[in-house]
């Protein structure tokens, strides 16, 4: 699918300091984010339908649909940075992977698997990485734009942790075991996906933080710290085996 956000993005262009030495990698970084953010709206739409099928509150289903709109808007905001840097906010969107239906289990457990994977894993990592990038960024219009994205990502993560906190304790021991087994797969995919987006070769100069350019090695360190000190203990506290699932995560073949 062809994504063209140029017109929408131009309405949000932040005024940026000129850093010719950083422009090329900044355009690449924000263009990549634009694609990822925009594409993730589909995930929340699918999740909303799955939560509805599982009989969850209409308010929670509606919230999840709002998240889909927010992800589209994040795509527009990242596109605004691309345009402000002199790049072009359009791209060919890759064919999305099929949304996992998890039809081997009932609707609630299937929804919980995706809620764990999306909110408690991916979005929680996003909060951590974007939060760190924001901390390092000097005050200014780009930081304000990032703050808007960051606040939404916090909402996306908190939503999942709140719901799994209500729903996982209602499951029996066998279902919890099945969810823990699923987490070995979810962790493997998360690690594979995140490392792919955090290349070790990414070593921008120190002033790269003004345009949100971070060291790949430092971001990887933060990624692992987030899993080990936030996500795994959070899953363990729910009565799932987060520790065992992380230690026993499967390897995903490089694609
Ligand atoms: Fe987002
Ligand atoms: Fe998000």
Short mmCIF file of C-alpha atoms and ligand atoms in Angstrom, two decimals:
data_model
loop_
_atom_site.label_atom_id
_atom_site.label_comp_id
_atom_site.label_asym_id
_atom_site.label_seq_id
_atom_site.Cartn_x
_atom_site.Cartn_y
_atom_site.Cartn_z
CA UNK A 1 0.00 0.00 0.00
CA UNK A 2 1.18 3.47 -0.87
CA UNK A 3 1.30 5.81 2.12
CA UNK A 4 1.37 9.52 1.37
CA UNK A 5 1.25 11.72 4.45
CA UNK A 6 2.92 14.78 2.89
CA UNK A 7 -0.06 17.07 3.08
CA UNK A 8 -1.19 16.02 6.55
CA UNK A 9 2.34 16.05 7.92
CA UNK A 10 3.18 19.51 6.65
CA UNK A 11 0.56 20.94 9.02
CA UNK A 12 2.61 19.73 12.00
CA UNK A 13 6.18 20.50 10.91
CA UNK A 14 8.37 21.43 13.90
CA UNK A 15 10.95 24.17 13.50
CA UNK A 16 14.29 22.38 13.69
CA UNK A 17 17.86 23.57 14.15
CA UNK A 18 19.95 22.95 11.04
CA UNK A 19 22.47 20.13 11.50
CA UNK A 20 23.61 19.17 7.98
CA UNK A 21 25.85 16.42 9.36
CA UNK A 22 22.84 14.70 10.96
CA UNK A 23 20.17 15.29 8.32
CA UNK A 24 20.58 12.10 6.31
CA UNK A 25 20.38 9.74 9.26
CA UNK A 26 17.64 11.81 10.89
CA UNK A 27 15.49 11.58 7.75
CA UNK A 28 16.08 7.81 7.63
CA UNK A 29 15.24 7.40 11.33
CA UNK A 30 12.05 9.49 11.31
CA UNK A 31 10.92 8.00 8.00
CA UNK A 32 11.26 4.51 9.50
CA UNK A 33 9.29 5.62 12.53
CA UNK A 34 6.60 7.12 10.33
CA UNK A 35 6.11 3.77 8.60
CA UNK A 36 6.13 1.76 11.84
CA UNK A 37 3.81 4.09 13.69
CA UNK A 38 1.33 4.35 10.88
CA UNK A 39 1.35 0.61 10.24
CA UNK A 40 0.68 -0.15 13.90
CA UNK A 41 -2.79 1.44 13.73
CA UNK A 42 -3.95 -1.79 12.14
CA UNK A 43 -2.80 -3.81 15.15
CA UNK A 44 -5.01 -1.82 17.52
CA UNK A 45 -8.01 -2.04 15.21
CA UNK A 46 -7.62 -5.82 15.07
CA UNK A 47 -7.09 -5.99 18.81
CA UNK A 48 -10.24 -3.92 19.39
CA UNK A 49 -12.29 -6.41 17.35
CA UNK A 50 -10.75 -9.27 19.26
CA UNK A 51 -11.51 -7.65 22.63
CA UNK A 52 -15.07 -7.14 21.47
CA UNK A 53 -15.36 -10.79 20.43
CA UNK A 54 -14.06 -11.76 23.88
CA UNK A 55 -16.93 -9.82 25.46
CA UNK A 56 -14.89 -7.05 27.04
CA UNK A 57 -16.41 -3.70 28.06
CA UNK A 58 -17.48 -1.47 25.18
CA UNK A 59 -15.47 1.36 26.78
CA UNK A 60 -12.27 -0.70 26.53
CA UNK A 61 -13.02 -1.66 22.94
CA UNK A 62 -13.58 2.02 22.11
CA UNK A 63 -10.33 2.97 23.87
CA UNK A 64 -8.47 0.47 21.74
CA UNK A 65 -9.97 1.98 18.58
CA UNK A 66 -8.81 5.40 19.78
CA UNK A 67 -5.31 3.97 20.06
CA UNK A 68 -5.50 3.00 16.39
CA UNK A 69 -6.26 6.62 15.51
CA UNK A 70 -3.39 7.76 17.74
CA UNK A 71 -0.93 5.47 15.95
CA UNK A 72 -2.00 6.96 12.62
CA UNK A 73 -1.45 10.41 14.08
CA UNK A 74 2.02 9.37 15.31
CA UNK A 75 2.75 8.42 11.71
CA UNK A 76 1.70 11.91 10.62
CA UNK A 77 3.84 13.52 13.35
CA UNK A 78 6.92 11.49 12.40
CA UNK A 79 6.21 12.38 8.78
CA UNK A 80 6.16 16.04 9.89
CA UNK A 81 9.73 15.67 11.15
CA UNK A 82 10.73 14.03 7.84
CA UNK A 83 9.23 16.97 5.92
CA UNK A 84 10.83 19.52 8.27
CA UNK A 85 14.19 17.88 7.59
CA UNK A 86 13.66 18.22 3.84
CA UNK A 87 12.63 14.60 3.26
CA UNK A 88 9.35 13.25 1.88
CA UNK A 89 6.60 11.80 4.04
CA UNK A 90 5.58 9.05 1.68
CA UNK A 91 6.47 5.38 1.53
CA UNK A 92 5.48 2.00 0.26
CA UNK A 93 3.99 0.18 3.25
CA UNK A 94 5.10 -3.43 3.51
CA UNK A 95 2.44 -6.11 3.36
CA UNK A 96 1.30 -6.44 7.01
CA UNK A 97 1.81 -9.82 8.65
CA UNK A 98 -1.47 -11.60 9.43
CA UNK A 99 -2.90 -10.64 12.83
CA UNK A 100 -2.66 -13.71 15.07
CA UNK A 101 -6.15 -15.13 15.67
CA UNK A 102 -4.92 -17.78 18.17
CA UNK A 103 -7.88 -19.96 17.32
CA UNK A 104 -6.38 -22.87 19.27
CA UNK A 105 -7.76 -21.23 22.44
CA UNK A 106 -10.99 -19.45 23.44
CA UNK A 107 -11.68 -15.79 22.59
CA UNK A 108 -10.60 -14.35 25.97
CA UNK A 109 -7.31 -16.22 26.06
CA UNK A 110 -6.65 -15.34 22.42
CA UNK A 111 -7.24 -11.65 23.18
CA UNK A 112 -5.00 -11.87 26.25
CA UNK A 113 -2.15 -13.27 24.19
CA UNK A 114 -2.29 -10.31 21.82
CA UNK A 115 -2.82 -7.82 24.63
CA UNK A 116 0.28 -9.15 26.38
CA UNK A 117 2.32 -9.07 23.21
CA UNK A 118 1.16 -5.63 22.07
CA UNK A 119 0.73 -3.58 25.25
CA UNK A 120 2.77 -5.35 27.91
CA UNK A 121 5.72 -6.15 25.63
CA UNK A 122 5.99 -3.88 22.54
CA UNK A 123 4.33 -0.76 23.90
CA UNK A 124 6.13 -1.02 27.24
CA UNK A 125 9.45 -1.19 25.40
CA UNK A 126 8.34 1.81 23.31
CA UNK A 127 7.63 3.81 26.47
CA UNK A 128 11.09 3.07 27.74
CA UNK A 129 12.96 3.85 24.51
CA UNK A 130 10.98 6.96 23.62
CA UNK A 131 11.11 8.15 27.24
CA UNK A 132 14.91 7.91 27.25
CA UNK A 133 15.19 9.68 23.91
CA UNK A 134 12.92 12.44 25.20
CA UNK A 135 14.96 12.85 28.39
CA UNK A 136 18.10 13.42 26.34
CA UNK A 137 16.49 15.82 23.89
CA UNK A 138 16.80 19.54 24.64
CA UNK A 139 13.59 21.57 25.16
CA UNK A 140 12.01 22.71 21.91
CA UNK A 141 9.39 21.86 19.28
CA UNK A 142 10.78 18.40 18.51
CA UNK A 143 10.72 17.46 22.16
CA UNK A 144 7.11 18.68 22.36
CA UNK A 145 6.20 16.48 19.40
CA UNK A 146 7.94 13.50 21.00
CA UNK A 147 6.19 14.20 24.30
CA UNK A 148 2.83 13.89 22.58
CA UNK A 149 3.81 10.50 21.17
CA UNK A 150 5.32 9.41 24.49
CA UNK A 151 2.14 10.27 26.43
CA UNK A 152 0.04 8.16 24.04
CA UNK A 153 2.47 5.22 24.21
CA UNK A 154 2.21 5.32 28.02
CA UNK A 155 -1.56 5.04 27.59
CA UNK A 156 -1.20 2.09 25.20
CA UNK A 157 1.03 0.22 27.64
CA UNK A 158 -1.01 1.07 30.76
CA UNK A 159 -4.22 -0.07 29.08
CA UNK A 160 -2.81 -3.56 28.60
CA UNK A 161 -1.29 -3.87 32.06
CA UNK A 162 -4.60 -2.75 33.63
CA UNK A 163 -6.65 -5.25 31.62
CA UNK A 164 -4.34 -8.22 32.08
CA UNK A 165 -4.24 -7.33 35.78
CA UNK A 166 -8.02 -7.76 35.88
CA UNK A 167 -8.33 -10.75 33.57
CA UNK A 168 -5.34 -13.05 34.07
CA UNK A 169 -6.23 -13.75 37.74
CA UNK A 170 -9.62 -15.08 36.55
CA UNK A 171 -7.93 -17.84 34.52
CA UNK A 172 -7.29 -21.33 35.82
CA UNK A 173 -3.78 -22.73 36.28
CA UNK A 174 -3.77 -24.58 32.95
CA UNK A 175 -4.70 -21.45 31.00
CA UNK A 176 -2.00 -19.47 32.83
CA UNK A 177 0.48 -22.16 31.88
CA UNK A 178 -0.59 -21.91 28.24
CA UNK A 179 -0.19 -18.13 28.35
CA UNK A 180 3.29 -18.50 29.83
CA UNK A 181 4.19 -20.92 27.04
CA UNK A 182 2.91 -18.39 24.52
CA UNK A 183 5.17 -15.74 26.09
CA UNK A 184 8.27 -17.73 25.05
CA UNK A 185 7.20 -17.10 21.45
CA UNK A 186 6.17 -13.48 22.05
CA UNK A 187 9.49 -12.65 23.73
CA UNK A 188 11.43 -14.19 20.86
CA UNK A 189 9.54 -12.10 18.31
CA UNK A 190 9.95 -8.97 20.38
CA UNK A 191 13.71 -9.45 20.69
CA UNK A 192 14.07 -10.21 16.98
CA UNK A 193 11.99 -7.17 16.00
CA UNK A 194 13.63 -4.70 18.40
CA UNK A 195 17.22 -5.72 17.66
CA UNK A 196 16.43 -5.31 13.97
CA UNK A 197 15.45 -1.70 14.68
CA UNK A 198 18.37 -0.97 17.00
CA UNK A 199 21.47 -1.66 14.90
CA UNK A 200 24.80 -1.70 16.72
CA UNK A 201 26.32 0.31 13.85
CA UNK A 202 24.08 3.23 14.83
CA UNK A 203 26.54 5.46 16.69
CA UNK A 204 25.51 9.06 16.09
CA UNK A 205 27.65 11.88 17.43
CA UNK A 206 26.74 13.17 20.90
CA UNK A 207 24.77 16.13 19.52
CA UNK A 208 22.55 13.67 17.55
CA UNK A 209 20.18 13.75 20.55
CA UNK A 210 18.84 17.11 19.28
CA UNK A 211 17.21 15.19 16.40
CA UNK A 212 16.39 12.05 18.37
CA UNK A 213 19.35 9.99 17.15
CA UNK A 214 20.40 7.44 19.74
CA UNK A 215 23.20 4.95 20.09
CA UNK A 216 22.04 1.48 19.04
CA UNK A 217 24.14 -0.18 21.74
CA UNK A 218 22.69 2.00 24.51
CA UNK A 219 19.16 1.48 23.24
CA UNK A 220 19.72 -2.29 23.27
CA UNK A 221 20.94 -2.09 26.84
CA UNK A 222 17.79 -0.20 27.79
CA UNK A 223 15.65 -2.72 25.90
CA UNK A 224 17.07 -5.62 27.92
CA UNK A 225 16.84 -3.66 31.19
CA UNK A 226 13.16 -2.92 30.48
CA UNK A 227 12.39 -6.58 29.92
CA UNK A 228 14.34 -7.78 32.92
CA UNK A 229 13.33 -5.13 35.44
CA UNK A 230 9.84 -4.10 34.33
CA UNK A 231 8.17 -6.61 32.02
CA UNK A 232 9.29 -9.94 33.48
CA UNK A 233 8.54 -8.93 37.11
CA UNK A 234 5.17 -7.53 35.95
CA UNK A 235 4.26 -10.83 34.31
CA UNK A 236 5.46 -12.83 37.31
CA UNK A 237 3.27 -10.68 39.58
CA UNK A 238 0.25 -11.67 37.47
CA UNK A 239 0.86 -15.34 38.23
CA UNK A 240 2.42 -16.01 34.82
CA UNK A 241 5.92 -17.42 34.42
CA UNK A 242 7.55 -14.33 32.93
CA UNK A 243 10.98 -15.30 34.23
CA UNK A 244 10.82 -18.77 32.67
CA UNK A 245 9.33 -17.48 29.41
CA UNK A 246 12.11 -14.92 28.95
CA UNK A 247 14.84 -17.42 29.85
CA UNK A 248 13.28 -20.02 27.54
CA UNK A 249 12.45 -17.73 24.64
CA UNK A 250 12.75 -19.38 21.30
CA UNK A 251 15.09 -18.24 18.60
CA UNK A 252 13.55 -16.51 15.59
CA UNK A 253 15.35 -17.13 12.34
CA UNK A 254 16.63 -13.93 10.72
CA UNK A 255 14.50 -12.90 7.76
FE1 LIG B 1 2.86 5.08 18.47
FE1 LIG B 2 1.67 2.77 20.67
#
